Amino acid sequence: MRQAVQAFLDEVPDRLAAIRVALAGGDPQELRSAAHALGSPAAMLGAVAVSRVSKALQAAALEESTEECRTLVDDIVEVTHRTEVEMRAYVAGSASA
């Protein structure tokens, strides 16, 4: 489990960057794909908040709701960073156990 969490953490910066690039480029399909790429592994690891916001972002991108997408990108960045803190504590704790 620790390795799966670490792999997720290693991918977070690139996943968030892809979301930001897709939003800036005005590409709803790429935004949906990038949000899914972050949210799917988050869901498998039990990061419910990241998964929930990812699904909302995917839906907003499907509807091409630009303002909602902007808000949800801010939300997913925030919730992902909070989740990262918790996951890093888990990884550190399980490494010493």
N, C-alpha and C. Protein backbone atom coordinates (compact mmCIF):
# COMPACT_ATOMS: atom_id res chain seq x y z
N MET A 1 0.83 -1.19 0.00
CA MET A 1 0.00 0.00 0.00
C MET A 1 0.88 1.26 0.00
N ARG A 2 1.93 1.21 0.80
CA ARG A 2 2.83 2.35 0.89
C ARG A 2 3.39 2.71 -0.48
N GLN A 3 3.75 1.72 -1.28
CA GLN A 3 4.30 1.96 -2.61
C GLN A 3 3.27 2.59 -3.53
N ALA A 4 2.03 2.16 -3.42
CA ALA A 4 0.96 2.74 -4.25
C ALA A 4 0.72 4.20 -3.88
N VAL A 5 0.73 4.48 -2.60
CA VAL A 5 0.56 5.86 -2.14
C VAL A 5 1.73 6.71 -2.62
N GLN A 6 2.94 6.20 -2.51
CA GLN A 6 4.11 6.95 -2.95
C GLN A 6 4.07 7.21 -4.44
N ALA A 7 3.64 6.21 -5.21
CA ALA A 7 3.52 6.40 -6.66
C ALA A 7 2.51 7.50 -6.99
N PHE A 8 1.40 7.52 -6.27
CA PHE A 8 0.40 8.57 -6.45
C PHE A 8 1.02 9.93 -6.14
N LEU A 9 1.72 10.02 -5.02
CA LEU A 9 2.35 11.28 -4.62
C LEU A 9 3.37 11.75 -5.66
N ASP A 10 4.10 10.82 -6.22
CA ASP A 10 5.10 11.16 -7.24
C ASP A 10 4.45 11.74 -8.49
N GLU A 11 3.23 11.30 -8.79
CA GLU A 11 2.53 11.74 -10.00
C GLU A 11 1.73 13.03 -9.82
N VAL A 12 1.44 13.40 -8.59
CA VAL A 12 0.58 14.56 -8.33
C VAL A 12 1.05 15.84 -9.04
N PRO A 13 2.32 16.23 -8.95
CA PRO A 13 2.71 17.49 -9.61
C PRO A 13 2.40 17.50 -11.11
N ASP A 14 2.70 16.40 -11.79
CA ASP A 14 2.44 16.34 -13.23
C ASP A 14 0.94 16.34 -13.51
N ARG A 15 0.18 15.65 -12.68
CA ARG A 15 -1.29 15.59 -12.88
C ARG A 15 -1.91 16.98 -12.69
N LEU A 16 -1.49 17.69 -11.66
CA LEU A 16 -2.03 19.03 -11.43
C LEU A 16 -1.59 19.99 -12.54
N ALA A 17 -0.36 19.84 -12.99
CA ALA A 17 0.12 20.69 -14.09
C ALA A 17 -0.70 20.44 -15.35
N ALA A 18 -1.02 19.20 -15.63
CA ALA A 18 -1.82 18.87 -16.81
C ALA A 18 -3.21 19.49 -16.72
N ILE A 19 -3.78 19.50 -15.52
CA ILE A 19 -5.09 20.12 -15.32
C ILE A 19 -5.00 21.62 -15.57
N ARG A 20 -3.99 22.25 -15.03
CA ARG A 20 -3.82 23.70 -15.23
C ARG A 20 -3.60 24.05 -16.70
N VAL A 21 -2.79 23.27 -17.40
CA VAL A 21 -2.52 23.52 -18.81
C VAL A 21 -3.78 23.36 -19.63
N ALA A 22 -4.56 22.32 -19.36
CA ALA A 22 -5.80 22.09 -20.09
C ALA A 22 -6.80 23.23 -19.86
N LEU A 23 -6.87 23.71 -18.62
CA LEU A 23 -7.77 24.83 -18.33
C LEU A 23 -7.30 26.08 -19.06
N ALA A 24 -6.02 26.38 -18.98
CA ALA A 24 -5.47 27.57 -19.64
C ALA A 24 -5.64 27.50 -21.15
N GLY A 25 -5.55 26.30 -21.70
CA GLY A 25 -5.69 26.12 -23.14
C GLY A 25 -7.12 26.06 -23.62
N GLY A 26 -8.06 26.07 -22.67
CA GLY A 26 -9.47 26.03 -23.04
C GLY A 26 -9.88 24.73 -23.73
N ASP A 27 -9.24 23.63 -23.34
CA ASP A 27 -9.51 22.33 -23.96
C ASP A 27 -10.31 21.45 -23.01
N PRO A 28 -11.65 21.44 -23.15
CA PRO A 28 -12.48 20.70 -22.20
C PRO A 28 -12.22 19.19 -22.22
N GLN A 29 -11.94 18.64 -23.39
CA GLN A 29 -11.67 17.19 -23.46
C GLN A 29 -10.39 16.85 -22.71
N GLU A 30 -9.36 17.66 -22.90
CA GLU A 30 -8.10 17.41 -22.20
C GLU A 30 -8.27 17.65 -20.70
N LEU A 31 -9.09 18.61 -20.33
CA LEU A 31 -9.35 18.88 -18.92
C LEU A 31 -10.05 17.68 -18.27
N ARG A 32 -11.03 17.13 -18.97
CA ARG A 32 -11.71 15.93 -18.45
C ARG A 32 -10.72 14.78 -18.28
N SER A 33 -9.88 14.59 -19.28
CA SER A 33 -8.90 13.51 -19.23
C SER A 33 -7.91 13.71 -18.09
N ALA A 34 -7.41 14.92 -17.93
CA ALA A 34 -6.44 15.22 -16.88
C ALA A 34 -7.07 15.07 -15.49
N ALA A 35 -8.32 15.50 -15.35
CA ALA A 35 -9.00 15.35 -14.06
C ALA A 35 -9.22 13.87 -13.74
N HIS A 36 -9.56 13.11 -14.75
CA HIS A 36 -9.74 11.66 -14.55
C HIS A 36 -8.43 11.00 -14.16
N ALA A 37 -7.34 11.41 -14.79
CA ALA A 37 -6.03 10.83 -14.50
C ALA A 37 -5.59 11.06 -13.06
N LEU A 38 -6.07 12.13 -12.45
CA LEU A 38 -5.79 12.38 -11.03
C LEU A 38 -6.82 11.69 -10.14
N GLY A 39 -8.09 11.80 -10.52
CA GLY A 39 -9.17 11.31 -9.67
C GLY A 39 -9.29 9.80 -9.57
N SER A 40 -8.99 9.11 -10.65
CA SER A 40 -9.14 7.65 -10.65
C SER A 40 -8.20 6.96 -9.66
N PRO A 41 -6.89 7.25 -9.71
CA PRO A 41 -6.03 6.61 -8.71
C PRO A 41 -6.32 7.12 -7.29
N ALA A 42 -6.76 8.36 -7.19
CA ALA A 42 -7.13 8.87 -5.87
C ALA A 42 -8.27 8.05 -5.28
N ALA A 43 -9.26 7.74 -6.11
CA ALA A 43 -10.40 6.94 -5.65
C ALA A 43 -9.94 5.55 -5.21
N MET A 44 -9.03 4.96 -5.97
CA MET A 44 -8.54 3.61 -5.62
C MET A 44 -7.80 3.60 -4.29
N LEU A 45 -7.21 4.76 -3.94
CA LEU A 45 -6.47 4.85 -2.68
C LEU A 45 -7.33 5.36 -1.53
N GLY A 46 -8.59 5.63 -1.80
CA GLY A 46 -9.48 6.11 -0.74
C GLY A 46 -9.44 7.60 -0.51
N ALA A 47 -8.85 8.35 -1.43
CA ALA A 47 -8.80 9.82 -1.32
C ALA A 47 -10.13 10.36 -1.88
N VAL A 48 -11.15 10.23 -1.09
CA VAL A 48 -12.52 10.51 -1.51
C VAL A 48 -12.70 11.96 -1.94
N ALA A 49 -12.12 12.89 -1.22
CA ALA A 49 -12.30 14.31 -1.55
C ALA A 49 -11.71 14.64 -2.91
N VAL A 50 -10.53 14.11 -3.21
CA VAL A 50 -9.91 14.35 -4.52
C VAL A 50 -10.77 13.73 -5.61
N SER A 51 -11.22 12.53 -5.38
CA SER A 51 -12.07 11.85 -6.36
C SER A 51 -13.36 12.62 -6.61
N ARG A 52 -13.99 13.10 -5.54
CA ARG A 52 -15.25 13.83 -5.66
C ARG A 52 -15.08 15.10 -6.50
N VAL A 53 -14.05 15.88 -6.20
CA VAL A 53 -13.82 17.13 -6.94
C VAL A 53 -13.43 16.81 -8.38
N SER A 54 -12.67 15.74 -8.57
CA SER A 54 -12.30 15.33 -9.92
C SER A 54 -13.53 15.02 -10.76
N LYS A 55 -14.47 14.29 -10.19
CA LYS A 55 -15.70 13.96 -10.92
C LYS A 55 -16.50 15.23 -11.24
N ALA A 56 -16.56 16.15 -10.31
CA ALA A 56 -17.27 17.41 -10.56
C ALA A 56 -16.59 18.20 -11.67
N LEU A 57 -15.26 18.20 -11.67
CA LEU A 57 -14.51 18.91 -12.70
C LEU A 57 -14.73 18.25 -14.07
N GLN A 58 -14.74 16.94 -14.10
CA GLN A 58 -15.00 16.25 -15.35
C GLN A 58 -16.39 16.60 -15.90
N ALA A 59 -17.38 16.66 -15.03
CA ALA A 59 -18.74 17.01 -15.45
C ALA A 59 -18.81 18.45 -15.95
N ALA A 60 -18.15 19.36 -15.26
CA ALA A 60 -18.15 20.76 -15.67
C ALA A 60 -17.45 20.93 -17.01
N ALA A 61 -16.37 20.19 -17.21
CA ALA A 61 -15.66 20.25 -18.49
C ALA A 61 -16.52 19.71 -19.61
N LEU A 62 -17.27 18.66 -19.33
CA LEU A 62 -18.17 18.08 -20.33
C LEU A 62 -19.21 19.10 -20.78
N GLU A 63 -19.67 19.90 -19.83
CA GLU A 63 -20.66 20.94 -20.13
C GLU A 63 -20.00 22.23 -20.61
N GLU A 64 -18.67 22.24 -20.65
CA GLU A 64 -17.89 23.40 -21.06
C GLU A 64 -18.25 24.65 -20.25
N SER A 65 -18.41 24.44 -18.95
CA SER A 65 -18.71 25.52 -18.02
C SER A 65 -17.40 26.12 -17.50
N THR A 66 -16.89 27.10 -18.22
CA THR A 66 -15.56 27.65 -17.96
C THR A 66 -15.40 28.18 -16.54
N GLU A 67 -16.35 28.97 -16.08
CA GLU A 67 -16.22 29.55 -14.73
C GLU A 67 -16.25 28.46 -13.67
N GLU A 68 -17.14 27.50 -13.82
CA GLU A 68 -17.20 26.40 -12.86
C GLU A 68 -15.90 25.60 -12.90
N CYS A 69 -15.35 25.40 -14.09
CA CYS A 69 -14.08 24.68 -14.21
C CYS A 69 -12.97 25.41 -13.47
N ARG A 70 -12.92 26.73 -13.62
CA ARG A 70 -11.89 27.50 -12.92
C ARG A 70 -11.99 27.31 -11.41
N THR A 71 -13.21 27.40 -10.91
CA THR A 71 -13.43 27.22 -9.47
C THR A 71 -13.04 25.82 -9.03
N LEU A 72 -13.43 24.83 -9.82
CA LEU A 72 -13.14 23.44 -9.46
C LEU A 72 -11.65 23.12 -9.58
N VAL A 73 -10.94 23.76 -10.50
CA VAL A 73 -9.49 23.56 -10.56
C VAL A 73 -8.85 24.09 -9.29
N ASP A 74 -9.28 25.25 -8.84
CA ASP A 74 -8.77 25.77 -7.56
C ASP A 74 -9.07 24.79 -6.43
N ASP A 75 -10.30 24.25 -6.44
CA ASP A 75 -10.70 23.30 -5.40
C ASP A 75 -9.86 22.03 -5.44
N ILE A 76 -9.63 21.50 -6.65
CA ILE A 76 -8.89 20.24 -6.74
C ILE A 76 -7.43 20.43 -6.32
N VAL A 77 -6.88 21.58 -6.62
CA VAL A 77 -5.50 21.87 -6.18
C VAL A 77 -5.45 21.90 -4.65
N GLU A 78 -6.39 22.59 -4.05
CA GLU A 78 -6.43 22.70 -2.59
C GLU A 78 -6.63 21.35 -1.92
N VAL A 79 -7.62 20.61 -2.36
CA VAL A 79 -7.92 19.33 -1.71
C VAL A 79 -6.81 18.31 -1.97
N THR A 80 -6.18 18.38 -3.12
CA THR A 80 -5.08 17.47 -3.40
C THR A 80 -3.89 17.78 -2.51
N HIS A 81 -3.61 19.04 -2.29
CA HIS A 81 -2.50 19.40 -1.40
C HIS A 81 -2.76 18.94 0.03
N ARG A 82 -3.99 19.08 0.49
CA ARG A 82 -4.32 18.58 1.84
C ARG A 82 -4.15 17.07 1.91
N THR A 83 -4.59 16.40 0.86
CA THR A 83 -4.47 14.94 0.81
C THR A 83 -3.01 14.51 0.76
N GLU A 84 -2.20 15.26 0.02
CA GLU A 84 -0.76 14.97 -0.04
C GLU A 84 -0.13 15.00 1.35
N VAL A 85 -0.49 15.99 2.14
CA VAL A 85 0.06 16.11 3.49
C VAL A 85 -0.27 14.85 4.30
N GLU A 86 -1.51 14.42 4.22
CA GLU A 86 -1.94 13.24 4.97
C GLU A 86 -1.24 11.98 4.45
N MET A 87 -1.13 11.87 3.14
CA MET A 87 -0.49 10.68 2.56
C MET A 87 1.00 10.65 2.87
N ARG A 88 1.64 11.80 2.85
CA ARG A 88 3.07 11.83 3.19
C ARG A 88 3.30 11.41 4.64
N ALA A 89 2.39 11.81 5.52
CA ALA A 89 2.49 11.40 6.92
C ALA A 89 2.31 9.88 7.02
N TYR A 90 1.39 9.34 6.24
CA TYR A 90 1.19 7.89 6.23
C TYR A 90 2.45 7.18 5.75
N VAL A 91 3.02 7.64 4.64
CA VAL A 91 4.22 7.01 4.09
C VAL A 91 5.36 7.08 5.10
N ALA A 92 5.54 8.22 5.72
CA ALA A 92 6.61 8.39 6.71
C ALA A 92 6.39 7.48 7.91
N GLY A 93 5.15 7.38 8.35
CA GLY A 93 4.83 6.55 9.49
C GLY A 93 4.96 5.07 9.20
N SER A 94 4.57 4.66 8.01
CA SER A 94 4.65 3.24 7.67
C SER A 94 6.09 2.82 7.37
N ALA A 95 6.91 3.77 6.97
CA ALA A 95 8.31 3.45 6.68
C ALA A 95 9.07 3.14 7.96
N SER A 96 8.66 3.79 9.06
CA SER A 96 9.37 3.57 10.32
C SER A 96 8.76 2.44 11.15
N ALA A 97 7.64 1.93 10.69
CA ALA A 97 6.97 0.86 11.45
C ALA A 97 7.54 -0.50 11.14
